[in-house]
Coordinates of C-alpha atoms in Angstrom, one line a residue:
X1236 CA -34.0 10.1 13.8
X1237 CA -35.8 13.4 14.4
X1238 CA -34.7 16.9 15.0
X1239 CA -32.2 17.1 12.2
X1240 CA -31.5 20.7 11.2
X1241 CA -31.6 19.9 7.5
X1242 CA -34.2 17.3 7.2
X1243 CA -31.8 14.4 7.8
X1244 CA -34.3 11.8 9.0
X1245 CA -33.0 8.4 8.1
X1246 CA -34.3 7.0 4.8
X1247 CA -32.8 3.6 5.1
X1248 CA -30.8 4.0 1.9
X1249 CA -27.0 3.5 2.0
X1250 CA -24.8 6.6 2.2
X1251 CA -23.5 5.8 -1.3
X1252 CA -26.9 6.2 -2.8
X1253 CA -28.3 9.2 -1.0
X1254 CA -29.3 11.7 -3.7
X1255 CA -27.6 9.7 -6.5
X1256 CA -30.1 7.0 -7.4
X1257 CA -30.5 8.3 -11.0
X1258 CA -26.8 8.3 -11.5
X1259 CA -26.0 4.9 -10.0
X1260 CA -23.8 3.0 -12.3
X1261 CA -23.3 6.0 -14.6
X1262 CA -20.0 7.6 -15.3
X1263 CA -19.7 10.8 -13.3
X1264 CA -17.5 13.8 -14.4
X1265 CA -17.3 15.4 -10.9
X1266 CA -19.0 14.9 -7.6
X1267 CA -19.4 17.3 -4.7
X1268 CA -20.2 16.0 -1.2
X1269 CA -21.1 18.0 1.9
X1270 CA -20.1 16.7 5.3
X1271 CA -20.7 18.0 8.8
X1272 CA -18.6 18.7 11.8
X1273 CA -19.2 17.0 15.1
X1274 CA -19.4 17.8 18.7
X1275 CA -18.9 15.2 21.5
X1276 CA -21.8 15.5 23.9
X1277 CA -19.9 12.9 26.0
X1278 CA -16.4 11.6 25.6
X1279 CA -15.6 8.9 28.1
X1280 CA -12.0 7.7 27.9
X1281 CA -10.6 4.4 29.2
X1282 CA -7.0 3.7 30.0
X1283 CA -4.5 3.1 27.3
X1284 CA -4.7 -0.3 25.6
X1285 CA -1.7 -2.4 24.6
X1286 CA -2.1 -1.2 21.0
X1287 CA -1.8 2.4 22.3
X1288 CA -5.4 3.3 21.6
X1289 CA -8.1 4.0 24.3
X1290 CA -11.5 2.4 24.6
X1291 CA -14.1 5.2 24.3
X1292 CA -17.8 5.8 24.9
X1293 CA -18.2 8.7 22.5
X1294 CA -21.7 10.3 22.1
X1295 CA -21.4 12.1 18.7
X1296 CA -23.7 14.8 17.5
X1297 CA -23.2 16.1 13.9
X1298 CA -23.5 19.8 13.7
X1299 CA -24.4 22.2 10.9
X1300 CA -20.9 23.4 10.0
X1301 CA -19.8 21.8 6.7
X1302 CA -16.8 21.1 4.5
X1303 CA -17.5 20.4 0.8
X1304 CA -15.3 18.0 -1.0
X1305 CA -15.3 17.9 -4.8
X1306 CA -13.7 14.9 -6.6
X1307 CA -13.1 15.0 -10.4
X1308 CA -11.3 12.7 -12.8
X1309 CA -7.6 13.3 -12.9
X1310 CA -4.7 12.6 -15.2
X1311 CA -3.9 8.8 -15.6
X1312 CA -1.0 7.8 -13.4
X1313 CA -0.9 10.9 -11.2
X1314 CA -2.9 9.5 -8.3
X1315 CA -4.9 11.8 -6.0
X1316 CA -4.1 15.5 -6.3
X1317 CA -5.4 17.7 -3.6
X1318 CA -6.2 21.4 -3.3
X1319 CA -7.9 23.3 -0.5
X1320 CA -9.5 26.7 0.1
X1321 CA -11.2 28.3 3.0
X1322 CA -10.3 29.4 6.6
X1323 CA -6.9 28.0 7.7
X1324 CA -6.5 26.2 4.4
X1325 CA -2.8 26.7 4.7
X1326 CA -2.8 24.3 7.6
X1327 CA -4.3 21.4 5.7
X1328 CA -1.8 18.9 4.3
X1329 CA -2.1 18.3 0.6
X1330 CA -0.1 15.1 0.5
X1331 CA -0.8 11.4 1.1
X1332 CA -1.3 12.0 4.9
X1333 CA -4.5 13.8 4.2
X1334 CA -7.5 11.6 5.0
X1335 CA -9.2 12.6 1.7
X1336 CA -6.3 11.3 -0.3
X1337 CA -6.1 8.1 1.9
X1338 CA -9.8 7.5 1.3
X1339 CA -9.4 7.7 -2.5
X1340 CA -6.4 5.3 -2.3
X1341 CA -8.3 2.8 0.0
X1342 CA -11.4 2.7 -2.2
X1343 CA -9.4 2.3 -5.4
X1344 CA -7.4 -0.5 -3.9
X1345 CA -10.6 -2.2 -2.6
X1346 CA -12.0 -2.2 -6.2
X1347 CA -8.8 -2.6 -8.1
X1348 CA -9.0 0.7 -10.0
X1349 CA -6.6 3.6 -10.6
X1350 CA -6.9 6.4 -7.9
X1351 CA -6.5 9.2 -10.4
X1352 CA -8.6 11.9 -9.1
X1353 CA -8.4 15.6 -8.3
X1354 CA -9.8 16.4 -4.8
X1355 CA -10.7 19.9 -3.8
X1356 CA -11.6 20.6 -0.2
X1357 CA -13.6 23.7 0.6
X1358 CA -13.0 24.1 4.3
X1359 CA -15.5 25.6 6.7
X1360 CA -15.0 23.2 9.7
X1361 CA -12.2 24.6 12.0
X1362 CA -8.8 23.0 11.3
X1363 CA -7.3 21.0 14.2
X1364 CA -10.2 22.1 16.3
X1365 CA -11.5 18.9 17.8
X1366 CA -14.5 18.9 15.5
X1367 CA -13.4 16.1 13.1
X1368 CA -12.7 18.3 10.1
X1369 CA -10.0 15.9 8.7
X1370 CA -12.2 12.9 9.4
X1371 CA -15.1 14.6 7.7
X1372 CA -13.0 15.2 4.6
X1373 CA -12.0 11.5 4.5
X1374 CA -15.6 10.4 4.7
X1375 CA -16.7 12.9 2.0
X1376 CA -13.9 11.9 -0.4
X1377 CA -14.8 8.2 0.1
X1378 CA -18.4 8.9 -0.8
X1379 CA -17.5 11.2 -3.7
X1380 CA -15.1 8.7 -5.2
X1381 CA -17.6 5.9 -4.8
X1382 CA -20.1 8.0 -6.7
X1383 CA -17.6 9.3 -9.3
X1384 CA -16.6 5.7 -10.1
X1385 CA -20.1 4.4 -10.1
X1386 CA -19.3 1.7 -7.6
X1387 CA -22.3 1.6 -5.4
X1388 CA -20.3 0.2 -2.5
X1389 CA -22.6 -1.1 0.3
X1390 CA -22.7 1.1 3.4
X1391 CA -21.2 -1.5 5.7
X1392 CA -18.1 -1.8 3.4
X1393 CA -17.8 2.0 3.3
X1394 CA -18.0 2.1 7.1
X1395 CA -15.3 -0.5 7.3
X1396 CA -13.1 1.5 5.0
X1397 CA -13.8 4.6 7.1
X1398 CA -12.8 2.8 10.3
X1399 CA -9.5 1.9 8.7
X1400 CA -8.9 5.6 8.0
X1401 CA -9.6 6.9 11.6
X1402 CA -11.8 6.5 14.6
X1403 CA -14.1 9.5 13.8
X1404 CA -14.4 8.9 10.1
X1405 CA -17.4 6.4 10.2
X1406 CA -19.5 8.9 12.2
X1407 CA -18.8 11.6 9.6
X1408 CA -20.3 9.4 7.0
X1409 CA -23.4 8.6 9.0
X1410 CA -24.1 11.9 10.8
X1411 CA -27.1 12.4 13.1
X1412 CA -26.3 11.1 16.5
X1413 CA -24.5 8.0 17.6
X1414 CA -22.7 6.2 20.4
X1415 CA -19.2 5.3 19.3
X1416 CA -17.5 2.5 21.2
X1417 CA -14.2 0.7 20.7
X1418 CA -11.9 3.4 19.4
X1419 CA -15.1 5.3 18.6
X1420 CA -15.6 3.6 15.2
X1421 CA -18.2 1.1 16.3
X1422 CA -21.4 3.1 16.0
X1423 CA -24.9 2.7 17.4
X1424 CA -27.4 5.3 16.1
X1425 CA -29.1 7.3 18.8
X1426 CA -32.6 8.8 18.7
X1427 CA -32.8 12.6 19.1
X1428 CA -36.1 14.3 20.1
X1429 CA -35.3 17.8 19.1
X1430 CA -32.8 20.4 17.9
X1431 CA -29.9 21.5 20.0
X1432 CA -28.2 24.9 19.6
X1433 CA -24.5 25.5 19.9
X1434 CA -21.9 28.1 19.8
X1435 CA -18.3 27.1 18.9
X1436 CA -15.4 29.4 19.9
X1437 CA -12.4 28.8 17.6
X1438 CA -8.9 29.2 19.2
X1439 CA -5.9 30.8 17.7
X1440 CA -3.9 27.6 17.3
X1441 CA -4.8 23.9 16.9
X1442 CA -4.1 21.1 19.3
X1443 CA -2.7 17.7 18.3
X1444 CA -5.2 14.9 19.2
X1445 CA -2.3 12.4 19.9
X1446 CA -0.7 15.0 22.2
X1447 CA -3.9 15.5 24.1
X1448 CA -4.2 11.7 24.6
X1449 CA -0.6 11.6 25.8
X1450 CA -1.4 14.3 28.3
X1451 CA -4.5 12.3 29.4
X1452 CA -2.2 9.3 30.0
X1453 CA 0.2 11.4 32.0
X1454 CA -2.5 13.0 34.2
X1455 CA -4.1 9.6 34.9
X1456 CA -0.9 7.6 35.4
X1457 CA -1.3 5.3 38.4
X1458 CA -5.0 6.1 38.7
X1459 CA -7.8 3.6 38.3
X1460 CA -9.4 4.6 35.0
X1461 CA -12.9 3.1 34.8
X1462 CA -14.2 1.4 31.6
X1463 CA -15.9 4.1 29.6
X1464 CA -19.7 4.0 29.4
X1465 CA -22.4 6.2 28.0
X1466 CA -24.3 8.3 30.7
X1467 CA -28.0 7.1 30.7
X1468 CA -29.1 10.6 31.8
X1469 CA -27.4 12.1 28.7
X1470 CA -29.0 9.6 26.4
X1471 CA -32.4 10.3 27.9
X1472 CA -31.9 14.1 27.4
X1473 CA -31.0 13.5 23.8
X1474 CA -34.0 11.3 23.2
X1475 CA -36.3 13.9 24.9
X1476 CA -34.7 16.9 23.1
X1477 CA -34.2 18.5 26.6
X1478 CA -31.4 21.1 26.4
X1479 CA -31.3 21.9 30.1
X1480 CA -31.0 18.2 31.0
X1481 CA -28.4 17.7 28.3
X1482 CA -26.4 20.6 29.6
X1483 CA -26.2 18.9 33.0
X1484 CA -24.9 15.7 31.5
X1485 CA -22.3 17.0 29.0
X1486 CA -18.9 15.6 29.8
X1487 CA -15.4 15.3 28.2
X1488 CA -12.7 13.2 29.9
X1489 CA -10.1 14.8 27.6
X1490 CA -11.0 18.3 28.8
X1491 CA -8.5 18.2 31.7
X1492 CA -5.7 17.3 29.4
X1493 CA -6.7 19.9 26.8
X1494 CA -6.8 22.6 29.6
X1495 CA -3.4 21.4 30.9
X1496 CA -1.9 22.0 27.5
X1497 CA -3.8 25.2 26.8
X1498 CA -4.7 26.9 30.1
X1499 CA -6.1 30.0 28.3
X1500 CA -9.2 27.9 27.3
X1501 CA -10.4 28.2 30.8
X1502 CA -11.0 31.9 30.2
X1503 CA -12.9 31.1 27.0
X1504 CA -15.1 28.6 28.8
X1505 CA -15.9 31.1 31.6
X1506 CA -16.7 33.9 29.1
X1507 CA -19.3 31.7 27.3
X1508 CA -20.9 30.7 30.6
X1509 CA -21.0 34.3 31.7
X1510 CA -22.7 35.2 28.3
X1511 CA -25.5 32.8 29.1
X1512 CA -24.6 29.4 27.8
X1513 CA -26.3 26.5 29.5
X1514 CA -23.1 24.5 29.6
X1515 CA -19.5 24.8 28.3
X1516 CA -16.9 22.2 27.4
X1517 CA -13.9 21.6 25.3
X1518 CA -15.0 20.0 22.0
X1519 CA -13.3 16.6 21.6
X1520 CA -9.5 17.0 22.0
X1521 CA -9.9 20.8 21.5
X1522 CA -9.0 23.5 21.3
X1523 CA -12.4 24.6 20.0
X1524 CA -14.8 25.1 22.9
X1525 CA -18.5 24.3 22.7
X1526 CA -21.4 26.1 24.4
X1527 CA -24.9 24.6 24.5
X1528 CA -27.7 27.2 24.5
X1529 CA -31.4 27.3 25.0
X1530 CA -32.3 28.4 21.5
X1531 CA -31.1 30.3 18.4
X1532 CA -31.5 33.7 20.0
X1533 CA -29.5 32.7 23.0
X1534 CA -26.8 31.2 20.8
X1535 CA -26.3 34.5 19.0
X1536 CA -26.1 36.3 22.3
X1537 CA -23.5 33.9 23.6
X1538 CA -21.5 34.3 20.4
X1539 CA -21.6 38.1 20.7
X1540 CA -20.4 37.8 24.3
X1541 CA -17.5 35.5 23.4
X1542 CA -16.5 37.8 20.6
X1543 CA -16.5 40.8 22.9
X1544 CA -14.5 38.9 25.5
X1545 CA -11.5 38.6 23.1
X1546 CA -10.9 35.1 24.4
X1547 CA -11.2 33.4 21.0
X1548 CA -10.4 34.0 17.3
X1549 CA -13.9 33.7 16.0
X1550 CA -17.2 32.1 16.9
X1551 CA -19.6 29.9 14.9
X1552 CA -23.3 29.2 15.6
X1553 CA -24.8 25.9 14.5
X1554 CA -27.5 23.3 15.4
X1555 CA -27.5 19.6 15.8
X1556 CA -28.1 16.9 14.8
X1557 CA -27.2 17.3 11.1
X1558 CA -27.2 14.9 8.2
X1559 CA -24.0 13.0 7.4
X1560 CA -22.0 13.0 4.2
X1561 CA -24.2 13.4 1.2
X1562 CA -23.8 14.1 -2.5
X1563 CA -25.0 17.6 -3.3
X1564 CA -23.8 17.9 -6.9
X1565 CA -22.6 15.6 -9.7
X1566 CA -23.0 15.3 -13.4
X1567 CA -23.5 12.0 -15.1
X1568 CA -23.0 10.6 -18.6
X1569 CA -25.6 7.8 -18.8
X1570 CA -24.1 6.4 -22.0
X1571 CA -20.7 5.8 -20.4
X1572 CA -19.9 2.8 -18.3
X1573 CA -18.8 2.7 -14.6
X1574 CA -15.2 2.6 -13.6
X1575 CA -12.1 4.7 -13.8

């Protein structure tokens, strides 16, 4: 996969061994994992299924905004203990509902070990912003725990655990670009022929993803909702690295629902377009809005225009695709055995 902003071309190694080969099987004291946000270049949504979920055709792009999750050994018997710092950290739950804690519990249960870890989340991905920040933390914690405990779990098993945590979690582990089908968890990697430049406008308050889907169901009640499918023109634009062509193909079936719940986002979308963005859309379930630009210089101009418009709380500039969850720091004691 070409065009990664941080040299994330696929190496063929599993996620659990990226950057940690020398430590595999050794006892780790603490492990830090960096994990990217995502933007949906296309989010096609089918009608509600009997289980309450929706079939999706979800074209994910990982973007260069990152959370970092550090996992260290905790006190025996206390289970996962979470802390969080960074923008909007007060909005992050620090109990068992947090996907990072759930990831540690799921991996420990899978291998029959005690989940006694201390998990610290350094937030930089917008919270409740439609950029999969919570899912990213779950994927990062899973990889960090796997490395901390010296498990070397195969990637397909890690992805299965991710899918059990949430629909976006598997992509956070892989990164790059992928088509997600089913609930979004069944991933097919996609080739990308260049770097795409984005501006993200962060809203004042988050939006609940379940609430947005409920609004989608309300707005489409009685309508014939077609089965979701990836747009061939969009996939071609990604493969060619063609930003103008990608701009024409960007689409989000949840945008109407997000705008219904948060009408003020229309003003933000208009402000970014007026500032020179090639295209504007709600990111995932929102309320973060995403603006595709021609290059880095244009991205900074659009960000400045959005800031001046007063229609958003803050803006972020980033490029895609970006590498998925990866170990960036971790100490090993080669003389010690694996396990908790």
